Short mmCIF file of N, CA and C in Angstrom, two decimals:
data_model
loop_
_atom_site.label_atom_id
_atom_site.label_comp_id
_atom_site.label_asym_id
_atom_site.label_seq_id
_atom_site.Cartn_x
_atom_site.Cartn_y
_atom_site.Cartn_z
N MET A 20 111.77 110.65 58.50
CA MET A 20 110.10 111.55 57.37
C MET A 20 110.11 112.75 58.46
N PRO A 21 109.56 113.30 57.64
CA PRO A 21 109.26 115.30 57.47
C PRO A 21 108.26 115.26 58.86
N ARG A 22 107.80 115.68 59.77
CA ARG A 22 106.77 115.79 60.58
C ARG A 22 105.60 116.95 59.80
N VAL A 23 104.54 116.40 59.61
CA VAL A 23 103.01 116.86 59.13
C VAL A 23 102.67 117.70 60.43
N SER A 24 102.49 118.62 60.71
CA SER A 24 101.79 119.59 61.94
C SER A 24 100.35 119.94 61.27
N LYS A 25 99.63 119.26 62.39
CA LYS A 25 98.13 119.40 62.07
C LYS A 25 97.62 120.79 62.55
N PRO A 26 96.53 121.51 61.65
CA PRO A 26 96.56 123.02 62.15
C PRO A 26 95.45 122.78 63.69
N ARG A 27 95.57 123.55 64.52
CA ARG A 27 95.21 123.38 65.87
C ARG A 27 93.60 123.95 66.00
N ALA A 28 92.61 122.79 66.36
CA ALA A 28 91.58 123.61 66.65
C ALA A 28 91.68 124.99 67.96
N HIS A 29 90.43 125.39 67.16
CA HIS A 29 90.16 126.75 68.19
C HIS A 29 89.44 126.56 69.04
N LYS A 30 90.37 126.89 70.93
CA LYS A 30 89.91 126.41 71.76
C LYS A 30 88.56 127.93 71.30
N LYS A 31 87.19 127.45 72.01
CA LYS A 31 86.03 128.49 72.31
C LYS A 31 86.41 129.05 73.07
N LYS A 32 86.67 130.77 73.51
CA LYS A 32 87.11 132.00 74.21
C LYS A 32 85.77 131.19 75.53
N LYS A 33 86.47 131.89 76.79
CA LYS A 33 85.27 131.83 77.71
C LYS A 33 84.97 133.12 78.18
N ASP A 34 83.72 133.02 78.34
CA ASP A 34 83.08 134.09 78.97
C ASP A 34 83.70 135.03 80.45
N GLU A 35 84.63 135.97 80.40
CA GLU A 35 85.34 136.34 81.46
C GLU A 35 83.72 136.58 83.03
N ASN A 36 82.69 136.69 82.80
CA ASN A 36 81.52 137.06 83.34
C ASN A 36 80.68 135.51 83.28
N ALA A 37 81.15 134.35 83.42
CA ALA A 37 80.67 133.45 83.49
C ALA A 37 81.28 133.57 85.20
N PRO A 38 80.03 132.59 85.81
CA PRO A 38 80.94 131.92 87.12
C PRO A 38 81.54 131.30 87.59
N LYS A 39 82.86 131.28 88.47
CA LYS A 39 83.64 130.10 88.29
C LYS A 39 83.06 129.24 89.11
N ARG A 40 83.57 127.93 88.22
CA ARG A 40 83.66 127.00 89.37
C ARG A 40 83.68 126.30 90.36
N GLY A 41 82.85 125.42 90.87
CA GLY A 41 83.32 125.72 92.50
C GLY A 41 84.47 124.27 92.87
N LEU A 42 85.36 125.14 93.67
CA LEU A 42 86.51 123.97 93.88
C LEU A 42 86.20 122.53 94.67
N SER A 43 87.10 121.68 94.78
CA SER A 43 87.15 120.60 95.43
C SER A 43 87.28 120.69 96.63
N ALA A 44 87.39 119.70 97.39
CA ALA A 44 87.33 119.56 98.69
C ALA A 44 89.13 119.25 99.22
N TYR A 45 89.13 118.78 98.03
CA TYR A 45 91.01 118.38 98.00
C TYR A 45 91.86 119.73 97.74
N MET A 46 91.33 120.70 96.96
CA MET A 46 91.80 122.34 96.53
C MET A 46 91.28 123.08 97.68
N PHE A 47 90.97 122.83 98.69
CA PHE A 47 90.18 123.75 99.53
C PHE A 47 91.13 123.49 100.75
N PHE A 48 91.77 121.81 101.10
CA PHE A 48 92.84 121.35 101.57
C PHE A 48 94.35 122.00 100.96
N SER A 49 94.55 122.24 99.51
CA SER A 49 95.36 122.41 99.68
C SER A 49 95.79 123.92 99.31
N GLN A 50 94.47 125.12 99.37
CA GLN A 50 95.00 126.18 99.85
C GLN A 50 95.06 126.25 101.23
N GLU A 51 94.58 125.56 101.92
CA GLU A 51 95.19 125.94 103.33
C GLU A 51 96.81 125.62 103.62
N TYR A 52 96.77 124.12 103.10
CA TYR A 52 98.39 124.02 103.83
C TYR A 52 99.36 124.12 102.76
N ARG A 53 98.87 124.93 101.62
CA ARG A 53 99.74 125.08 100.37
C ARG A 53 101.21 125.92 101.43
N GLU A 54 100.83 126.80 102.46
CA GLU A 54 101.72 127.91 102.73
C GLU A 54 103.09 127.63 103.92
N LYS A 55 101.83 126.10 104.85
CA LYS A 55 102.93 125.92 105.46
C LYS A 55 103.55 124.57 105.01
N VAL A 56 103.45 123.62 103.96
CA VAL A 56 104.26 122.54 103.51
C VAL A 56 105.12 123.80 102.81
N LYS A 57 105.29 124.39 102.41
CA LYS A 57 106.28 125.51 101.41
C LYS A 57 106.95 126.24 102.61
N LYS A 58 106.71 126.85 103.82
CA LYS A 58 108.03 126.85 104.52
C LYS A 58 109.14 125.88 105.21
N GLU A 59 108.15 124.81 105.35
CA GLU A 59 108.74 123.46 105.87
C GLU A 59 109.42 123.13 104.50
N ASN A 60 109.16 123.39 103.37
CA ASN A 60 110.18 122.30 102.34
C ASN A 60 110.35 123.84 101.05
N PRO A 61 110.91 124.74 101.81
CA PRO A 61 111.39 125.60 100.95
C PRO A 61 111.87 125.60 99.74
N ASP A 62 113.06 124.88 99.60
CA ASP A 62 113.40 124.47 97.80
C ASP A 62 112.83 123.60 97.27
N ALA A 63 111.52 123.32 97.72
CA ALA A 63 110.84 122.62 96.82
C ALA A 63 109.67 123.19 95.60
N THR A 64 109.66 122.49 94.51
CA THR A 64 108.98 123.38 92.92
C THR A 64 107.50 123.11 93.54
N PHE A 65 106.90 123.97 92.63
CA PHE A 65 105.31 123.50 92.77
C PHE A 65 104.47 122.05 92.36
N GLY A 66 105.36 121.37 91.58
CA GLY A 66 105.03 120.32 91.68
C GLY A 66 105.30 118.83 92.66
N GLN A 67 106.34 119.48 93.27
CA GLN A 67 107.02 118.42 94.57
C GLN A 67 105.66 119.08 95.90
N LEU A 68 105.70 119.99 95.97
CA LEU A 68 104.40 120.76 97.02
C LEU A 68 103.59 119.65 96.43
N GLY A 69 102.97 120.00 95.19
CA GLY A 69 101.99 118.77 95.04
C GLY A 69 101.99 117.64 95.73
N LYS A 70 102.78 117.08 95.21
CA LYS A 70 103.03 115.42 95.94
C LYS A 70 102.86 115.42 97.28
N ILE A 71 103.76 116.49 98.16
CA ILE A 71 103.54 116.34 99.26
C ILE A 71 101.98 116.23 99.67
N LEU A 72 101.58 117.49 99.41
CA LEU A 72 99.99 117.60 99.51
C LEU A 72 99.07 116.31 99.26
N GLY A 73 99.13 116.24 98.15
CA GLY A 73 98.35 114.63 97.72
C GLY A 73 98.85 113.72 98.94
N GLU A 74 99.88 113.74 99.35
CA GLU A 74 99.99 112.48 100.36
C GLU A 74 99.25 112.84 101.61
N MET A 75 99.49 114.12 102.11
CA MET A 75 98.97 114.39 103.25
C MET A 75 97.47 114.02 103.30
N TRP A 76 96.84 114.32 101.83
CA TRP A 76 95.62 114.07 101.83
C TRP A 76 95.22 112.75 101.49
N LYS A 77 95.84 111.83 100.95
CA LYS A 77 95.64 110.45 100.73
C LYS A 77 95.49 109.89 102.05
N THR A 78 96.09 110.48 103.13
CA THR A 78 96.82 109.80 104.47
C THR A 78 95.63 110.19 105.33
N MET A 79 94.50 111.24 105.49
CA MET A 79 93.68 112.07 105.79
C MET A 79 92.59 110.50 106.01
N THR A 80 91.96 110.72 107.61
CA THR A 80 90.49 109.78 107.53
C THR A 80 89.72 110.90 106.44
N ASP A 81 88.15 109.97 106.31
CA ASP A 81 87.46 110.61 105.93
C ASP A 81 86.82 111.82 106.93
N GLU A 82 87.12 111.40 108.29
CA GLU A 82 86.39 112.41 109.86
C GLU A 82 87.31 113.08 109.31
N GLN A 83 88.87 113.70 109.17
CA GLN A 83 89.50 114.91 108.90
C GLN A 83 89.00 115.97 107.53
N LYS A 84 88.75 114.79 106.18
CA LYS A 84 88.10 115.15 105.06
C LYS A 84 86.76 116.56 104.96
N LYS A 85 86.34 115.86 106.16
CA LYS A 85 84.50 116.39 106.40
C LYS A 85 84.83 117.84 105.73
N PRO A 86 85.25 118.64 106.49
CA PRO A 86 85.26 119.83 107.13
C PRO A 86 85.44 120.65 105.32
N TYR A 87 86.79 119.95 104.68
CA TYR A 87 86.74 120.45 103.09
C TYR A 87 85.78 120.10 102.45
N ALA A 88 84.67 118.65 102.65
CA ALA A 88 84.08 119.08 101.71
C ALA A 88 83.02 119.06 101.81
N LEU A 89 82.71 119.40 103.15
CA LEU A 89 81.52 120.78 103.57
C LEU A 89 81.73 122.09 102.88
N LYS A 90 82.81 122.53 102.66
CA LYS A 90 83.17 123.72 102.66
C LYS A 90 83.02 123.53 100.60
N ALA A 91 83.96 122.01 100.15
CA ALA A 91 83.12 121.97 98.72
C ALA A 91 81.95 122.24 98.27
N GLU A 92 81.19 120.99 98.91
CA GLU A 92 79.29 121.08 98.74
C GLU A 92 78.99 123.10 98.64
N LYS A 93 79.73 123.04 99.55
CA LYS A 93 78.49 124.75 100.09
C LYS A 93 78.96 125.32 98.73
N ASP A 94 80.74 125.05 97.82
CA ASP A 94 81.13 126.20 96.75
C ASP A 94 80.00 125.94 95.41
N LYS A 95 79.75 124.37 95.36
CA LYS A 95 79.60 123.47 94.43
C LYS A 95 77.49 124.50 94.26
N GLN A 96 77.15 124.30 95.78
CA GLN A 96 75.63 124.86 95.53
C GLN A 96 75.61 126.70 95.49
N ARG A 97 76.67 127.54 95.94
CA ARG A 97 77.11 128.81 95.25
C ARG A 97 77.26 128.70 93.34
N TYR A 98 77.92 127.59 93.02
CA TYR A 98 77.96 127.80 91.79
C TYR A 98 76.79 127.53 90.95
N GLU A 99 76.17 126.66 91.18
CA GLU A 99 74.96 126.34 90.75
C GLU A 99 74.64 127.20 90.66
N THR A 100 73.54 128.34 91.38
CA THR A 100 73.36 129.19 91.99
C THR A 100 73.72 130.88 90.87
N GLU A 101 74.96 130.52 90.93
CA GLU A 101 75.28 131.71 89.93
C GLU A 101 75.41 131.74 88.37
N LYS A 102 75.35 130.05 88.20
CA LYS A 102 75.49 129.54 86.93
C LYS A 102 73.54 130.30 86.61
N ALA A 103 73.13 129.28 87.18
CA ALA A 103 71.89 129.78 87.17
C ALA A 103 71.26 131.14 86.82
N ASN A 104 71.79 132.11 87.57
CA ASN A 104 71.41 133.39 87.52
C ASN A 104 72.36 133.84 85.83
N TYR A 105 73.18 133.27 86.19
CA TYR A 105 74.17 134.15 84.42
C TYR A 105 73.34 133.12 82.97
N GLN A 106 72.41 132.12 83.55
CA GLN A 106 72.12 131.80 82.43
C GLN A 106 70.95 132.26 81.80
N ALA A 107 70.31 132.86 83.16
CA ALA A 107 68.88 133.38 82.90
C ALA A 107 69.40 134.60 82.23
N THR A 108 70.30 135.24 82.48
CA THR A 108 70.72 136.69 81.80
C THR A 108 70.90 136.94 80.26
N LEU A 109 71.50 135.87 79.71
CA LEU A 109 72.03 134.86 78.26
C LEU A 109 70.87 135.20 77.89
N ALA A 110 69.77 134.45 78.39
CA ALA A 110 68.27 133.83 77.50
C ALA A 110 67.39 135.26 77.50
#
């Protein structure tokens, strides 16, 4: 039976001037440790690095995650401020 392809919905283009969303605590952790993990595992693919980082994150205590959570909260506040300023320019 032949496949019938559906027309794709057009994605709404993002405004390049819009502020970037805030990063999560995990993303701050990942940015900090990715190079170190990559040096320790030079043959690992991007996906494998992600799995290693994910396992490291899961084994961390809340106390160890706290600095990254604080960075994420600060970045969220930055985003909210920039978003409000950006939306004010659109109105």
